[in-house]
Every structure is written in C-alpha cells, then in structure tokens.
Amino acid sequence: MNAPALELHDLTVAYEHRPVLWDIDLTLPAGELVAIVGPNGAGKSTLIKAALKLVKSLSGDVRFFGQTLREARHRIGYVPQRESVDWDFPVSARDVVLMGRYGRLSWLQRPRRADHAAADAALEAVGMTAMASRQISQLSGGQQQRVFLARALAQEAELYLMDEPFAGVDASTERAIVDVLRRLRDNGRTVIAVHHDLQSVAEYFDRVVLLNTRLIAAGPVAEVFTPQNLHKTYAGRLTQLDAAGEAMRTAVQPSGASGPAPGVSILGANAAIEKGGA
Amino acid sequence: MNELVRFITMQDGPNRTVAIGVGALGVACGMVGCFALLRRRALLGDAVAHASLPGICLAFMLIGERNLPLLLVGALVMGVVGASVIGLLHRATRVKDDALIAIVIGSFFGLGVVLLSVIQRGPSGNQAGIQGFIYGKAASMVRADAITISVVACVLVAMLFALFKELRLVTFDSDFARGLGRPVRALDGLILAIICVCTVIGLPAVGLLMVVALLIVPAATARCWTESLGTMVVLAGIIGGVTAIVGAGLSAVLPAAAGAGGSTWPTGPMIVLSAGSVFVVSALIAPRRGVIAGLVRHHRAKRQILARVRAERVGAGAGAGPGGAA
C-alpha cells in the first residue's frame, strides 16, 4: 500500500479571532475521489488552502504521499475557485492551460513542444479544443471551469485539490467534469474536491470528509455519509427539518452500502433548504 | 507643422535629447503600466509619485545641491517607503486600500511641500528647481538625463521580456502561482519595484502629479485593441513612446506656431493630453471593447430578439388562423 495522498495532523487555522479549522487529524488514501462536505463557513476551502500553505495555519503538519509540501509540490495539482481570478484578463484559454506546465519550467524558460502538446491534450480532455484560442471572458461559466480543470490536468499531477469544481456549471459541464475525475481515478490519481451538492456525493465520490470547523467524520461514502453524521455536520441548521431527517433516515438505512437513492433526493432537498436559510 | 515633424524626427540637437528621453520614458512606462493596470495597482503608482517629493527634498537638504541622480535616489527611497506604508497599514488596520492610498498621497505630499518651504527659507535660498518635479520640466532635460532615462528604460523593458511568463502568471492568478511553488511575494515585490523605478525616472519630465497617467493611459488604451497580454504590452509601449514624443514636440513647437507670446506650453501636460486623447478615441472606436461597438452590438441583439418574438407571434397566428376559419 502506498503512502496516503494527504495526511493532516493537528491542523488549526484561525482568521483573526475566529477559528476556522479546529485541530483536524485526517488521512486520505491515494487513488480515490474524495468530497469535502460541510455548511458555509465550515472551513472546506480553508482546508485545501492550508494544506497548500496558501493560508497560514496556527499549528499542524501536512504530508503529501509522506512528503512535505516542498518535496511533493510537482505531484500536486490545484484548481482554485473560479471567482478567484479576473476573467477579463487578456489571455486565451490555451494560455491559461499552459500555465499548468510552468511548474516544470524555470523562470526564464519558454514552454517547450511537449508542454504545448500536454496543454492541447488537457484542452481536448475537457472538450475545449474548439475554444482554445478564445479570450477567457468570451467563455461561459462552465467553460471557464473546464479551462481551470484543463490547467490542472496539464500539471500531470498525482493528487488534485479542487475548490468547488462544480460551482455554477451547467449540466453538460458537470457530466464532463465527472468523466474527467473518474478517468483520473482509474489512472490511479487522487482527487480531493470541496463539494456543495449533497445530492450527488454518493454518485460522484468514493470517500467523504464531513467538516464543520471540526472534523465530524471521514471515510468511505457508504459508511460515513449517514443521516446522523450529516445532522452533526449541519448542526442547528437542520433542526427545523427533523421531519425530513426522519424520512431520509428510514430511506437510507435499509439500502445500506448499495446506494441510498431515495434517501439522497431528500438530502438534496434538505441541503437546498439549508442553503436558502443560511 | 513642419517644426513638429522636425522635432518628432529628432533633427535638432537639444530637441533630439528631449525626444529620446521622453520617448524612452513613454515606452518603459507604457509597458510596465500594463502590469500595474491588470494587477489593480494603478493608484499605487500615484501614491509612489506623491510620496517621492519629501524624498527629493530630503536628498537635496542632505547633499545641498541639485544632483539629479541622487535626488531621484531620494525620490525612489521615499516612494518605496510610501508604498510599504500602504502595505503595512493594509495588514495592520481595517482601512480599505483606496482610503490608505488617499492617506499616503495626502500626507507624504504635504510633508514634501513643508520641506520645500524649509529649503526655501534655508541657506541655499531658492528651491533649486525642485518645484520642477511637481509639474515636470522636460525641456530642461540634458544629454546625461536622457541617457540615464534610456538606460534605465532599456533595463526595465528587458526585465519585462525575460520574466514575461512569470509576471503574467502572478498577475493573472497569484494563488495558482503560489500553488506551483513560485515566490509570489518576491515577484509581486519585483512588479512593485519596477513600477516605482518607472515612476521616479518620469518625475523630472512629467512631474509627480501626472506621471501616473504615463503608466496607466497607454496600457488602458492598448487594452481596448487587443485580447492578448503580449500584444497589449508591445502596443502600450508604442503608444506611450509615440504620445510622449508628440506631446513634447507640441510643447516645443506650439508657442511659435500659435504665437503664445513667449510663454511655453508645459511638456508634461502636453504629453498626458496626447495620450489621453488617443485613449478617448480608442475607447470610442475600438472594434470589440469600444463604446460604439458595444452600442451597436446591444442594438443588434435587441432587434434580433424582437424579430424572433414577432416571427413566433406570426407563426402562432398563422397556425391558429386556418383552424379558426374551418
């Protein structure tokens, strides 16, 4: 068995006075699709950013494949939130994807033929070949997300950290992204993604991390993605939905590991109401 | 007109000096300005420019004579101090960036004006042309100044070209760059340093009140015409260089042409106005990002939608018509 893709020990992060992540201990094995799930402000994005040292942590030790960030950097791909950049910036989709190759290039080095080939392959994988020379503001939200994903693919990493890759994308883009993620997993890669839609967790992911400042639970979806754990994760915010919670409990438990299809649709409804109320 | 052409084609000795100096300045500022514009640092250049005045004054008080390179070193030091104060206050307080920039511009410039009056009262008696740094005085540029400006401009432009890929990466997506392990703070600092140097070498020619326009206007103009950063940088350099030379030429030639009674037309403002008019025209007529193109696009889309609505209405009417008749 290989070293785990990501290990966090005693990770604590605070913004000003407010703790965002509280003493997180987490080990995620390689070769799986992992969802990080939790209410707004639960520290999901912060977990990814703290692991990559994009935000400062008060304490904690982070290992990727048993290595430090510095040693493992070239093995890690990162997909930031789409809103984090100015999409009116004067670059083409291909330029952005080519940035995924910069980790292999020195400061003064121009992209080589192999880098251009890798960028083109990544664009192809997300179905954006036809859009490659478009300036990025001329792309739809879903296409922009695909470009970000293609840039990460061009990194040819072993572990991908993705901040809400499904946020605000259309149905066809969502399917395209899921296909890409599955192909990555089938090639032995690991994907850890912040995910908002409870309804699709069981369908898309192998493993789930339930987070609300503290780590509530982490493990295979079939074992961990239970009504009890979700109640703990969305504590307080779901109290008015106890009736719905009761319904999903009865729906999930008999079907067990094989796929709680009727239950998740109720979960999805819960999540929608919770979002609206927050 | 002939005289303007003679200036622009650099046919007279003293004019050639000025034209080369402001031209090199315009090219460097235009290119650097692209990164300032896209990294949302447009006003930071203004803060650096204003913060440089106390630096010039202090340098003059220390060395006691008007030695341009040393005065500019003083300007650079205080400019960097001003920018650092903004950075420090940004981290230490909750005051927003635009307010911090306003605070630094006002207080550093105020300090500079106070020091200026101290110099005036002091033993050296006059202000030794330090006031020229406020509005700029390109006509007083000597050969050595033009050479200094040109050399610095060449170094800056060479750095931009060599590091273009990294600067574009950091300017577009600094988080991703950090994820790749790039020293983003160092690269950001480098961009800031280049902006500072550009601002400071522009002070003698266009003055601290207007030098920010030299950085931003050509970049904003170039952005109207292109969707590629590489093209934008080259275009901004050309626009910056040409408008600087034309502006300086106009200021040198106009008094004779317009018979303005001996008083000269100020160089800095003429340069800035030349660049400004090119920007206004570009913002209006640029093919995709221009105001007119936008209006046309909007109008066309409205007409298309209305035409589709009408077609649907007619189609529905035609479908219902025969049925009703039968």
Coordinates of C-alpha atoms in Angstrom, one line a residue:
Chain A
M1 CA 0.0 0.0 0.0
N2 CA 1.3 3.4 -1.0
A3 CA 1.7 6.3 1.4
P4 CA -1.6 8.2 1.9
A5 CA -2.2 11.0 -0.6
L6 CA -2.8 13.5 2.2
E7 CA -2.2 13.5 5.9
L8 CA -3.2 16.3 8.2
H9 CA -2.1 16.3 11.9
D10 CA -3.4 18.8 14.5
L11 CA -4.2 21.4 11.8
T12 CA -5.7 24.5 13.3
V13 CA -6.4 27.7 11.3
A14 CA -7.9 31.0 12.5
Y15 CA -8.9 34.2 10.7
E16 CA -8.4 37.0 13.2
H17 CA -10.1 35.7 16.3
R18 CA -12.4 33.1 14.7
P19 CA -11.2 29.5 14.5
V20 CA -11.9 28.2 11.0
L21 CA -10.4 24.7 11.4
W22 CA -10.1 23.2 14.8
D23 CA -7.4 20.5 15.4
I24 CA -8.0 18.5 12.3
D25 CA -6.5 15.0 12.0
L26 CA -7.2 13.4 8.7
T27 CA -5.7 10.7 6.5
L28 CA -6.9 10.2 2.9
P29 CA -5.6 7.2 0.9
A30 CA -4.4 7.6 -2.7
G31 CA -6.4 6.6 -5.7
E32 CA -9.9 7.8 -4.7
L33 CA -12.3 10.6 -5.4
V34 CA -12.9 12.4 -2.1
A35 CA -15.5 15.1 -1.3
I36 CA -15.1 17.6 1.4
V37 CA -18.6 18.5 2.6
G38 CA -20.0 20.9 5.2
P39 CA -22.1 24.0 5.7
N40 CA -21.0 27.5 4.5
G41 CA -18.1 28.8 6.6
A42 CA -17.2 25.3 7.7
G43 CA -13.6 25.7 6.5
K44 CA -13.8 23.5 3.4
S45 CA -11.8 25.8 1.1
T46 CA -9.5 26.7 4.0
L47 CA -8.6 23.1 4.5
I48 CA -7.3 22.9 0.9
K49 CA -5.6 26.3 1.1
A50 CA -4.0 25.5 4.5
A51 CA -2.7 22.2 3.1
L52 CA -1.1 24.1 0.2
K53 CA 0.1 26.8 2.6
L54 CA -1.9 29.5 0.8
V55 CA -3.2 30.5 4.2
K56 CA -1.2 30.4 7.4
S57 CA -2.1 27.8 9.9
L58 CA -1.6 28.2 13.7
S59 CA -0.4 24.7 14.1
G60 CA -0.3 21.5 12.1
D61 CA 1.7 19.2 10.0
V62 CA 0.8 18.3 6.4
R63 CA 2.2 15.4 4.4
F64 CA 1.5 14.5 0.7
F65 CA 2.4 10.9 -0.1
G66 CA 4.5 11.0 3.1
Q67 CA 6.5 14.0 1.8
T68 CA 6.5 17.7 2.8
L69 CA 4.8 20.2 0.5
R70 CA 8.1 21.4 -0.8
E71 CA 9.1 17.8 -1.8
A72 CA 5.8 16.8 -3.2
R73 CA 4.9 20.1 -5.0
H74 CA 5.3 18.7 -8.5
R75 CA 2.9 15.9 -7.6
I76 CA 0.0 18.2 -6.6
G77 CA -2.4 20.0 -8.9
Y78 CA -4.6 22.8 -7.7
V79 CA -7.9 24.1 -9.1
P80 CA -8.9 27.4 -7.3
Q81 CA -12.4 28.7 -7.1
R82 CA -13.4 30.2 -10.4
E83 CA -14.2 33.6 -8.8
S84 CA -10.7 33.9 -7.6
V85 CA -9.4 35.5 -10.8
D86 CA -10.3 38.3 -13.2
W87 CA -11.8 36.6 -16.2
D88 CA -11.4 39.8 -18.3
F89 CA -7.7 39.3 -18.2
P90 CA -6.2 39.4 -21.7
V91 CA -5.2 35.7 -22.1
S92 CA -6.6 32.9 -24.2
A93 CA -7.9 29.6 -22.8
R94 CA -4.7 27.9 -24.2
D95 CA -2.5 30.4 -22.4
V96 CA -4.2 29.6 -19.1
V97 CA -3.9 25.9 -19.6
L98 CA -0.2 26.3 -20.5
M99 CA 0.3 27.8 -17.0
G100 CA -0.2 24.3 -15.7
R101 CA 3.1 23.4 -17.2
Y102 CA 5.0 26.3 -15.5
G103 CA 5.9 24.1 -12.6
R104 CA 8.2 22.1 -14.9
L105 CA 9.8 25.3 -16.4
S106 CA 12.3 27.6 -14.9
W107 CA 11.6 31.3 -14.7
L108 CA 13.3 32.2 -17.9
Q109 CA 12.3 29.1 -19.9
R110 CA 9.7 29.2 -22.6
P111 CA 7.2 26.3 -22.9
R112 CA 8.6 23.5 -25.0
R113 CA 6.9 21.4 -27.6
A114 CA 6.0 18.8 -25.0
D115 CA 4.3 21.4 -22.9
H116 CA 2.2 22.7 -25.8
A117 CA 1.2 19.1 -26.5
A118 CA 0.2 18.5 -22.9
A119 CA -1.8 21.7 -22.9
D120 CA -3.6 20.7 -26.1
A121 CA -4.3 17.2 -24.7
A122 CA -5.7 18.7 -21.5
L123 CA -8.0 21.0 -23.5
E124 CA -9.1 18.0 -25.5
A125 CA -9.9 16.0 -22.3
V126 CA -12.3 18.7 -21.1
G127 CA -13.8 19.2 -24.6
M128 CA -12.5 22.7 -25.1
T129 CA -10.3 22.3 -28.1
A130 CA -12.5 24.4 -30.3
M131 CA -12.4 27.2 -27.7
A132 CA -8.7 27.1 -27.2
S133 CA -7.8 30.5 -28.7
R134 CA -10.8 32.4 -27.3
Q135 CA -10.1 35.1 -24.8
I136 CA -11.3 33.8 -21.4
S137 CA -14.0 36.4 -20.9
Q138 CA -15.8 35.0 -24.0
L139 CA -16.3 31.7 -22.3
S140 CA -19.4 30.7 -20.3
G141 CA -19.0 29.9 -16.6
G142 CA -18.9 26.2 -17.3
Q143 CA -16.3 26.6 -20.0
Q144 CA -14.2 28.7 -17.7
Q145 CA -14.4 26.0 -15.1
R146 CA -13.3 23.5 -17.7
V147 CA -10.3 25.7 -18.5
F148 CA -9.3 25.7 -14.9
L149 CA -9.6 21.9 -14.8
A150 CA -7.6 21.6 -18.0
R151 CA -4.9 23.7 -16.5
A152 CA -4.7 21.2 -13.5
L153 CA -4.7 18.3 -15.9
A154 CA -1.8 19.8 -17.8
Q155 CA 0.1 19.6 -14.5
E156 CA 0.0 15.8 -14.8
A157 CA -0.2 15.6 -11.0
E158 CA -0.9 12.6 -8.8
L159 CA -3.1 14.5 -6.3
Y160 CA -5.6 17.1 -7.3
L161 CA -7.0 19.6 -4.8
M162 CA -10.1 21.3 -6.3
D163 CA -12.1 24.1 -4.7
E164 CA -15.7 23.7 -5.8
P165 CA -15.2 22.4 -9.3
F166 CA -18.9 22.1 -9.8
A167 CA -19.9 25.5 -8.6
G168 CA -22.2 27.3 -11.1
V169 CA -21.7 25.0 -14.0
D170 CA -24.3 23.7 -16.4
A171 CA -25.4 20.0 -16.5
S172 CA -23.2 19.1 -19.5
T173 CA -20.1 20.6 -17.9
E174 CA -20.9 18.8 -14.7
R175 CA -21.0 15.5 -16.6
A176 CA -17.8 16.3 -18.5
I177 CA -16.0 17.1 -15.2
V178 CA -17.2 13.9 -13.5
D179 CA -16.0 11.9 -16.5
V180 CA -12.6 13.6 -16.2
L181 CA -12.4 12.9 -12.4
R182 CA -13.3 9.2 -13.0
R183 CA -10.6 8.9 -15.6
L184 CA -8.1 10.4 -13.2
R185 CA -9.1 7.9 -10.5
D186 CA -8.9 5.0 -13.0
N187 CA -5.4 6.0 -13.7
G188 CA -4.5 5.9 -10.0
R189 CA -4.8 9.6 -9.3
T190 CA -6.4 11.1 -6.2
V191 CA -8.9 14.0 -6.3
I192 CA -10.0 15.9 -3.2
A193 CA -12.8 18.3 -4.0
V194 CA -14.8 20.8 -2.0
H195 CA -18.4 19.9 -2.9
H196 CA -21.6 21.7 -2.2
D197 CA -24.3 19.4 -3.6
L198 CA -25.2 16.7 -1.0
Q199 CA -27.4 15.0 -3.6
S200 CA -24.5 14.0 -5.8
V201 CA -21.9 13.0 -3.2
A202 CA -22.8 9.3 -3.2
E203 CA -23.0 9.2 -7.0
Y204 CA -19.7 11.0 -7.7
F205 CA -17.4 10.2 -4.8
D206 CA -15.8 7.2 -3.1
R207 CA -14.9 8.9 0.2
V208 CA -16.3 11.8 2.1
V209 CA -14.9 14.2 4.6
L210 CA -17.7 15.9 6.8
L211 CA -16.4 19.2 8.1
N212 CA -17.8 21.9 10.3
T213 CA -14.7 23.7 11.7
R214 CA -14.0 20.3 13.5
L215 CA -13.7 17.1 11.6
I216 CA -17.1 15.4 12.0
A217 CA -16.3 12.2 10.1
A218 CA -14.3 10.9 7.2
G219 CA -14.4 7.6 5.4
P220 CA -16.0 5.7 2.6
V221 CA -19.3 7.3 1.5
A222 CA -21.3 4.1 2.3
E223 CA -20.1 4.1 5.9
V224 CA -19.8 7.8 6.7
F225 CA -22.4 9.6 4.7
T226 CA -25.2 8.8 7.1
P227 CA -28.1 11.0 8.3
Q228 CA -26.6 11.0 11.9
N229 CA -23.3 12.4 10.6
L230 CA -25.0 14.9 8.4
H231 CA -27.1 16.1 11.3
K232 CA -23.9 16.6 13.3
T233 CA -22.2 18.4 10.4
Y234 CA -25.1 20.7 9.7
A235 CA -25.9 21.0 13.4
G236 CA -28.6 23.5 14.4
R237 CA -29.2 24.5 10.8
L238 CA -31.1 21.3 10.1
T239 CA -33.2 21.3 13.3
Q240 CA -36.3 22.6 11.7
L241 CA -36.0 19.8 9.2
D242 CA -36.3 17.0 11.6
A243 CA -39.3 15.5 9.9
A244 CA -37.4 15.4 6.6
G245 CA -34.4 14.0 8.5
E246 CA -36.6 11.2 9.9
A247 CA -37.8 10.4 6.4
M248 CA -34.3 10.1 5.0
R249 CA -33.1 8.0 7.9
T250 CA -35.7 5.4 7.1
A251 CA -34.9 5.7 3.5
V252 CA -31.1 5.3 3.8
Q253 CA -30.7 2.6 6.4
P254 CA -32.3 -0.5 4.7
S255 CA -30.5 0.0 1.4
G256 CA -27.1 0.4 3.2
A257 CA -23.9 0.4 1.1
S258 CA -25.5 -0.5 -2.2
G259 CA -26.7 3.1 -2.9
P260 CA -29.2 5.1 -0.9
A261 CA -31.0 6.5 -3.9
P262 CA -34.4 7.6 -2.5
G263 CA -32.7 9.0 0.6
V264 CA -30.3 11.2 -1.2
S265 CA -33.0 13.1 -3.0
I266 CA -34.4 14.1 0.3
L267 CA -30.9 15.0 1.4
G268 CA -30.7 17.2 -1.6
A269 CA -33.9 18.9 -0.7
N270 CA -32.5 19.4 2.8
A271 CA -29.4 21.0 1.5
A272 CA -31.3 23.3 -0.7
I273 CA -33.5 24.5 2.2
E274 CA -30.4 24.8 4.4
K275 CA -28.7 26.9 1.9
G276 CA -31.7 29.2 1.5
G277 CA -32.0 29.6 5.2
A278 CA -28.3 30.4 5.8
Chain B
M1 CA 3.6 71.5 -38.6
N2 CA 7.0 71.3 -40.2
E3 CA 8.6 72.1 -36.9
L4 CA 6.6 69.3 -35.2
V5 CA 7.8 66.9 -37.8
R6 CA 11.3 68.1 -37.3
F7 CA 11.0 67.5 -33.6
I8 CA 9.5 64.1 -33.9
T9 CA 12.1 63.0 -36.4
M10 CA 14.7 64.3 -34.0
Q11 CA 16.5 66.6 -36.4
D12 CA 17.8 69.3 -33.9
G13 CA 20.3 68.6 -31.2
P14 CA 18.6 69.8 -28.0
N15 CA 15.2 68.7 -29.2
R16 CA 16.7 65.3 -30.0
T17 CA 17.8 64.9 -26.4
V18 CA 14.3 65.7 -25.1
A19 CA 12.6 63.5 -27.7
I20 CA 14.9 60.5 -26.9
G21 CA 14.4 61.0 -23.2
V22 CA 10.7 61.2 -23.1
G23 CA 10.3 58.6 -25.8
A24 CA 12.3 56.0 -23.8
L25 CA 10.3 57.0 -20.7
G26 CA 7.0 56.6 -22.6
V27 CA 7.9 53.2 -23.9
A28 CA 9.0 51.9 -20.5
C29 CA 6.1 53.4 -18.6
G30 CA 3.6 52.1 -21.1
M31 CA 4.9 48.6 -20.9
V32 CA 5.2 48.5 -17.1
G33 CA 1.8 50.1 -16.8
C34 CA 0.1 47.1 -18.3
F35 CA 1.1 45.0 -15.2
A36 CA 0.2 47.9 -12.9
L37 CA -3.2 48.2 -14.6
L38 CA -4.0 44.4 -14.6
R39 CA -2.7 43.8 -11.0
R40 CA -5.0 46.7 -9.9
R41 CA -2.0 48.8 -8.9
A42 CA -2.9 51.9 -10.9
L43 CA -3.3 54.2 -7.9
L44 CA -0.2 52.8 -6.2
G45 CA 1.9 54.5 -8.9
D46 CA 0.2 57.7 -7.9
A47 CA 1.0 57.2 -4.3
V48 CA 4.6 56.4 -5.1
A49 CA 4.9 59.6 -7.2
H50 CA 3.4 61.8 -4.4
A51 CA 5.5 60.1 -1.7
S52 CA 8.6 60.9 -3.6
L53 CA 8.5 64.6 -3.0
P54 CA 9.7 64.5 0.6
G55 CA 12.5 62.1 -0.6
I56 CA 13.6 64.7 -3.2
C57 CA 13.6 67.4 -0.6
L58 CA 15.5 65.4 2.0
A59 CA 18.1 64.3 -0.6
F60 CA 18.6 68.0 -1.6
M61 CA 18.9 69.0 2.1
L62 CA 21.5 66.3 2.7
I63 CA 23.7 66.9 -0.4
G64 CA 23.0 70.6 -0.7
E65 CA 23.0 70.8 -4.5
R66 CA 20.9 69.8 -7.4
N67 CA 22.4 66.4 -8.4
L68 CA 19.6 64.7 -10.4
P69 CA 20.6 61.0 -9.9
L70 CA 20.9 61.5 -6.1
L71 CA 17.6 63.4 -5.9
L72 CA 16.0 60.5 -7.8
V73 CA 17.5 58.0 -5.4
G74 CA 15.9 60.0 -2.6
A75 CA 12.6 60.0 -4.5
L76 CA 12.8 56.2 -5.0
V77 CA 13.5 55.6 -1.3
M78 CA 10.6 57.7 -0.2
G79 CA 8.4 56.2 -2.9
V80 CA 9.1 52.7 -1.7
V81 CA 8.5 53.9 1.9
G82 CA 5.1 55.3 0.9
A83 CA 4.2 52.0 -0.9
S84 CA 5.4 50.0 2.1
V85 CA 3.3 52.2 4.5
I86 CA 0.2 51.3 2.4
G87 CA 1.1 47.6 2.6
L88 CA 1.8 47.8 6.4
L89 CA -1.4 49.7 7.2
H90 CA -3.3 47.2 4.9
R91 CA -2.2 44.4 7.1
A92 CA -2.4 46.2 10.5
T93 CA -5.7 48.0 10.1
R94 CA -9.2 47.5 8.6
V95 CA -8.9 50.7 6.5
K96 CA -9.6 49.9 2.8
D97 CA -6.9 50.2 0.2
D98 CA -8.3 53.2 -1.7
A99 CA -8.5 55.1 1.6
L100 CA -5.0 54.1 2.5
I101 CA -3.7 55.4 -0.8
A102 CA -5.5 58.7 -0.3
I103 CA -4.0 59.0 3.2
V104 CA -0.4 58.3 1.9
I105 CA -0.8 60.6 -1.1
G106 CA -2.0 63.5 1.0
S107 CA 0.3 63.2 4.0
F108 CA 3.5 62.5 2.0
F109 CA 2.8 65.3 -0.4
G110 CA 2.0 67.6 2.5
L111 CA 5.3 66.7 4.1
G112 CA 7.1 67.3 0.8
V113 CA 5.6 70.8 0.5
V114 CA 6.6 71.6 4.1
L115 CA 10.1 70.5 3.4
L116 CA 10.1 72.6 0.2
S117 CA 9.3 75.7 2.2
V118 CA 12.1 74.8 4.7
I119 CA 14.5 74.7 1.8
Q120 CA 13.3 78.0 0.5
R121 CA 14.0 79.6 3.9
G122 CA 17.3 77.9 4.3
P123 CA 20.8 79.0 3.3
S124 CA 20.6 77.9 -0.3
G125 CA 17.8 80.3 -0.7
N126 CA 16.0 79.1 -3.8
Q127 CA 14.2 75.8 -4.3
A128 CA 16.9 74.8 -6.8
G129 CA 14.3 73.8 -9.4
I130 CA 12.7 71.2 -7.1
Q131 CA 9.3 72.6 -7.9
G132 CA 10.0 71.3 -11.4
F133 CA 9.4 67.8 -10.1
I134 CA 5.8 68.7 -9.3
Y135 CA 4.7 69.7 -12.8
G136 CA 7.7 68.3 -14.7
K137 CA 10.2 70.2 -16.9
A138 CA 11.1 68.1 -19.9
A139 CA 12.7 71.0 -21.7
S140 CA 15.4 71.2 -19.1
M141 CA 16.5 67.7 -19.9
V142 CA 20.2 67.5 -20.7
R143 CA 22.1 64.8 -22.6
A144 CA 23.1 62.9 -19.4
D145 CA 19.5 62.8 -18.2
A146 CA 18.3 61.4 -21.5
I147 CA 21.0 58.8 -21.4
T148 CA 20.2 57.8 -17.8
I149 CA 16.5 57.5 -18.6
S150 CA 17.1 55.5 -21.7
V151 CA 19.4 53.0 -20.0
V152 CA 17.0 52.5 -17.1
A153 CA 14.1 52.1 -19.5
C154 CA 16.0 49.5 -21.5
V155 CA 16.8 47.5 -18.4
L156 CA 13.2 47.6 -17.3
V157 CA 11.9 46.5 -20.7
A158 CA 14.5 43.7 -20.8
M159 CA 13.3 42.5 -17.4
L160 CA 9.7 42.6 -18.6
F161 CA 10.5 40.5 -21.6
A162 CA 12.7 38.0 -19.7
L163 CA 10.1 37.5 -17.0
F164 CA 7.0 37.9 -19.1
K165 CA 5.8 34.4 -18.5
E166 CA 6.1 34.7 -14.7
L167 CA 4.7 38.2 -14.5
R168 CA 1.7 37.1 -16.5
L169 CA 1.2 34.1 -14.2
V170 CA 1.4 36.1 -11.0
T171 CA -0.7 38.9 -12.3
F172 CA -3.5 36.6 -13.5
D173 CA -3.7 34.0 -10.7
S174 CA -1.4 34.5 -7.7
D175 CA -2.9 31.7 -5.7
F176 CA -2.2 29.2 -8.5
A177 CA 1.3 30.6 -8.8
R178 CA 1.9 30.0 -5.1
G179 CA 0.5 26.5 -5.5
L180 CA 3.2 25.9 -8.1
G181 CA 5.7 27.0 -5.5
R182 CA 6.6 30.4 -7.1
P183 CA 7.8 33.0 -4.7
V184 CA 4.7 35.2 -5.3
R185 CA 5.7 37.9 -2.8
A186 CA 9.1 38.3 -4.3
L187 CA 7.6 38.5 -7.9
D188 CA 4.9 40.9 -6.6
G189 CA 7.7 43.0 -5.0
L190 CA 9.5 43.0 -8.3
I191 CA 6.5 44.3 -10.1
L192 CA 6.1 47.0 -7.4
A193 CA 9.8 47.9 -7.7
I194 CA 9.6 48.2 -11.5
I195 CA 6.6 50.5 -11.1
C196 CA 8.5 52.6 -8.5
V197 CA 11.6 53.0 -10.7
C198 CA 9.4 53.8 -13.8
T199 CA 7.5 56.4 -11.8
V200 CA 10.7 58.0 -10.4
I201 CA 12.5 58.3 -13.7
G202 CA 9.4 60.0 -15.1
L203 CA 9.3 62.7 -12.3
P204 CA 11.7 65.2 -13.9
A205 CA 10.0 65.2 -17.3
V206 CA 6.2 65.0 -16.5
G207 CA 6.2 65.7 -12.8
L208 CA 4.7 63.8 -9.9
L209 CA 1.2 64.9 -10.4
M210 CA 0.9 63.4 -13.9
V211 CA 3.4 60.6 -14.1
V212 CA 0.7 58.0 -13.1
A213 CA -1.0 58.9 -16.4
L214 CA 2.1 57.9 -18.3
L215 CA 1.9 54.5 -16.6
I216 CA -1.9 53.8 -16.9
V217 CA -3.2 55.7 -20.0
P218 CA -1.2 53.8 -22.7
A219 CA -1.9 50.5 -21.0
A220 CA -5.6 51.2 -20.8
T221 CA -5.6 52.4 -24.5
A222 CA -3.8 49.2 -25.6
R223 CA -6.3 47.0 -23.7
C224 CA -9.0 48.5 -26.0
W225 CA -7.4 47.0 -29.0
T226 CA -6.2 43.5 -28.0
E227 CA -7.1 40.4 -26.0
S228 CA -3.6 39.2 -25.7
L229 CA -1.2 40.4 -22.9
G230 CA 1.9 40.2 -25.1
T231 CA 0.3 42.3 -27.8
M232 CA -1.0 44.7 -25.2
V233 CA 2.4 45.3 -23.7
V234 CA 4.1 46.0 -27.0
L235 CA 1.2 48.2 -28.1
A236 CA 1.2 50.1 -24.8
G237 CA 5.0 50.7 -25.3
I238 CA 4.4 52.1 -28.8
I239 CA 1.5 54.3 -27.7
G240 CA 3.5 55.5 -24.7
G241 CA 6.6 56.3 -26.7
V242 CA 4.8 58.0 -29.6
T243 CA 2.4 60.1 -27.5
A244 CA 5.3 61.2 -25.3
I245 CA 7.4 62.4 -28.2
V246 CA 4.4 64.0 -29.9
G247 CA 3.4 65.7 -26.7
A248 CA 6.9 67.0 -26.0
G249 CA 7.1 68.1 -29.7
L250 CA 3.8 70.0 -29.4
S251 CA 5.0 71.8 -26.3
A252 CA 8.3 72.8 -28.0
V253 CA 6.6 73.9 -31.2
L254 CA 3.3 75.4 -30.3
P255 CA 4.4 78.8 -28.8
A256 CA 5.9 79.8 -32.2
A257 CA 3.1 78.3 -34.2
A258 CA 0.3 79.7 -32.1
G259 CA 2.2 82.9 -31.2
A260 CA 1.6 82.4 -27.5
G261 CA 3.6 85.4 -26.5
G262 CA 6.8 83.8 -25.4
S263 CA 5.3 81.6 -22.6
T264 CA 6.0 78.0 -23.3
W265 CA 3.4 75.2 -23.3
P266 CA 4.2 72.8 -20.4
T267 CA 5.6 69.5 -21.6
G268 CA 4.2 67.1 -19.0
P269 CA 0.6 68.2 -19.5
M270 CA 1.0 68.1 -23.3
I271 CA 2.3 64.5 -23.1
V272 CA -0.5 63.4 -20.9
L273 CA -3.1 65.2 -23.0
S274 CA -1.8 63.5 -26.2
A275 CA -2.0 60.1 -24.5
G276 CA -5.4 61.0 -23.1
S277 CA -6.9 61.9 -26.5
V278 CA -5.6 58.6 -28.0
F279 CA -7.3 56.8 -25.2
V280 CA -10.6 58.6 -25.6
V281 CA -10.6 57.8 -29.4
S282 CA -9.7 54.2 -28.7
A283 CA -12.3 53.8 -26.0
L284 CA -14.9 55.0 -28.5
I285 CA -14.0 53.3 -31.7
A286 CA -12.1 50.1 -30.7
P287 CA -13.7 47.2 -32.6
R288 CA -14.7 44.8 -29.7
R289 CA -14.3 46.7 -26.5
G290 CA -15.2 50.2 -27.7
V291 CA -18.2 52.1 -26.7
I292 CA -19.6 52.4 -30.2
A293 CA -19.1 48.7 -30.9
G294 CA -20.9 47.9 -27.6
L295 CA -23.9 50.1 -28.5
V296 CA -24.1 48.5 -32.0
R297 CA -23.9 45.0 -30.5
H298 CA -26.6 45.8 -28.0
H299 CA -28.9 47.4 -30.6
R300 CA -28.4 44.4 -32.9
A301 CA -29.2 41.9 -30.2
K302 CA -32.3 43.8 -29.2
R303 CA -33.5 43.8 -32.8
Q304 CA -32.8 40.1 -33.3
I305 CA -34.7 39.2 -30.2
L306 CA -37.7 41.4 -31.2
A307 CA -37.6 39.9 -34.7
R308 CA -37.7 36.4 -33.2
V309 CA -40.6 37.3 -30.9
R310 CA -42.5 38.7 -33.8
A311 CA -41.8 35.7 -36.0
E312 CA -43.1 33.4 -33.3
R313 CA -46.2 35.6 -32.9
V314 CA -46.9 35.5 -36.6
G315 CA -46.2 31.7 -36.7
A316 CA -48.7 31.2 -33.9
G317 CA -51.3 33.4 -35.6
A318 CA -50.8 31.5 -38.9
G319 CA -51.2 28.2 -37.1
A320 CA -54.4 29.3 -35.4
G321 CA -55.9 31.1 -38.4
P322 CA -56.8 28.2 -40.7
G323 CA -58.2 26.3 -37.8
G324 CA -60.4 29.2 -36.9
A325 CA -61.6 29.6 -40.4
A326 CA -62.5 26.0 -40.7

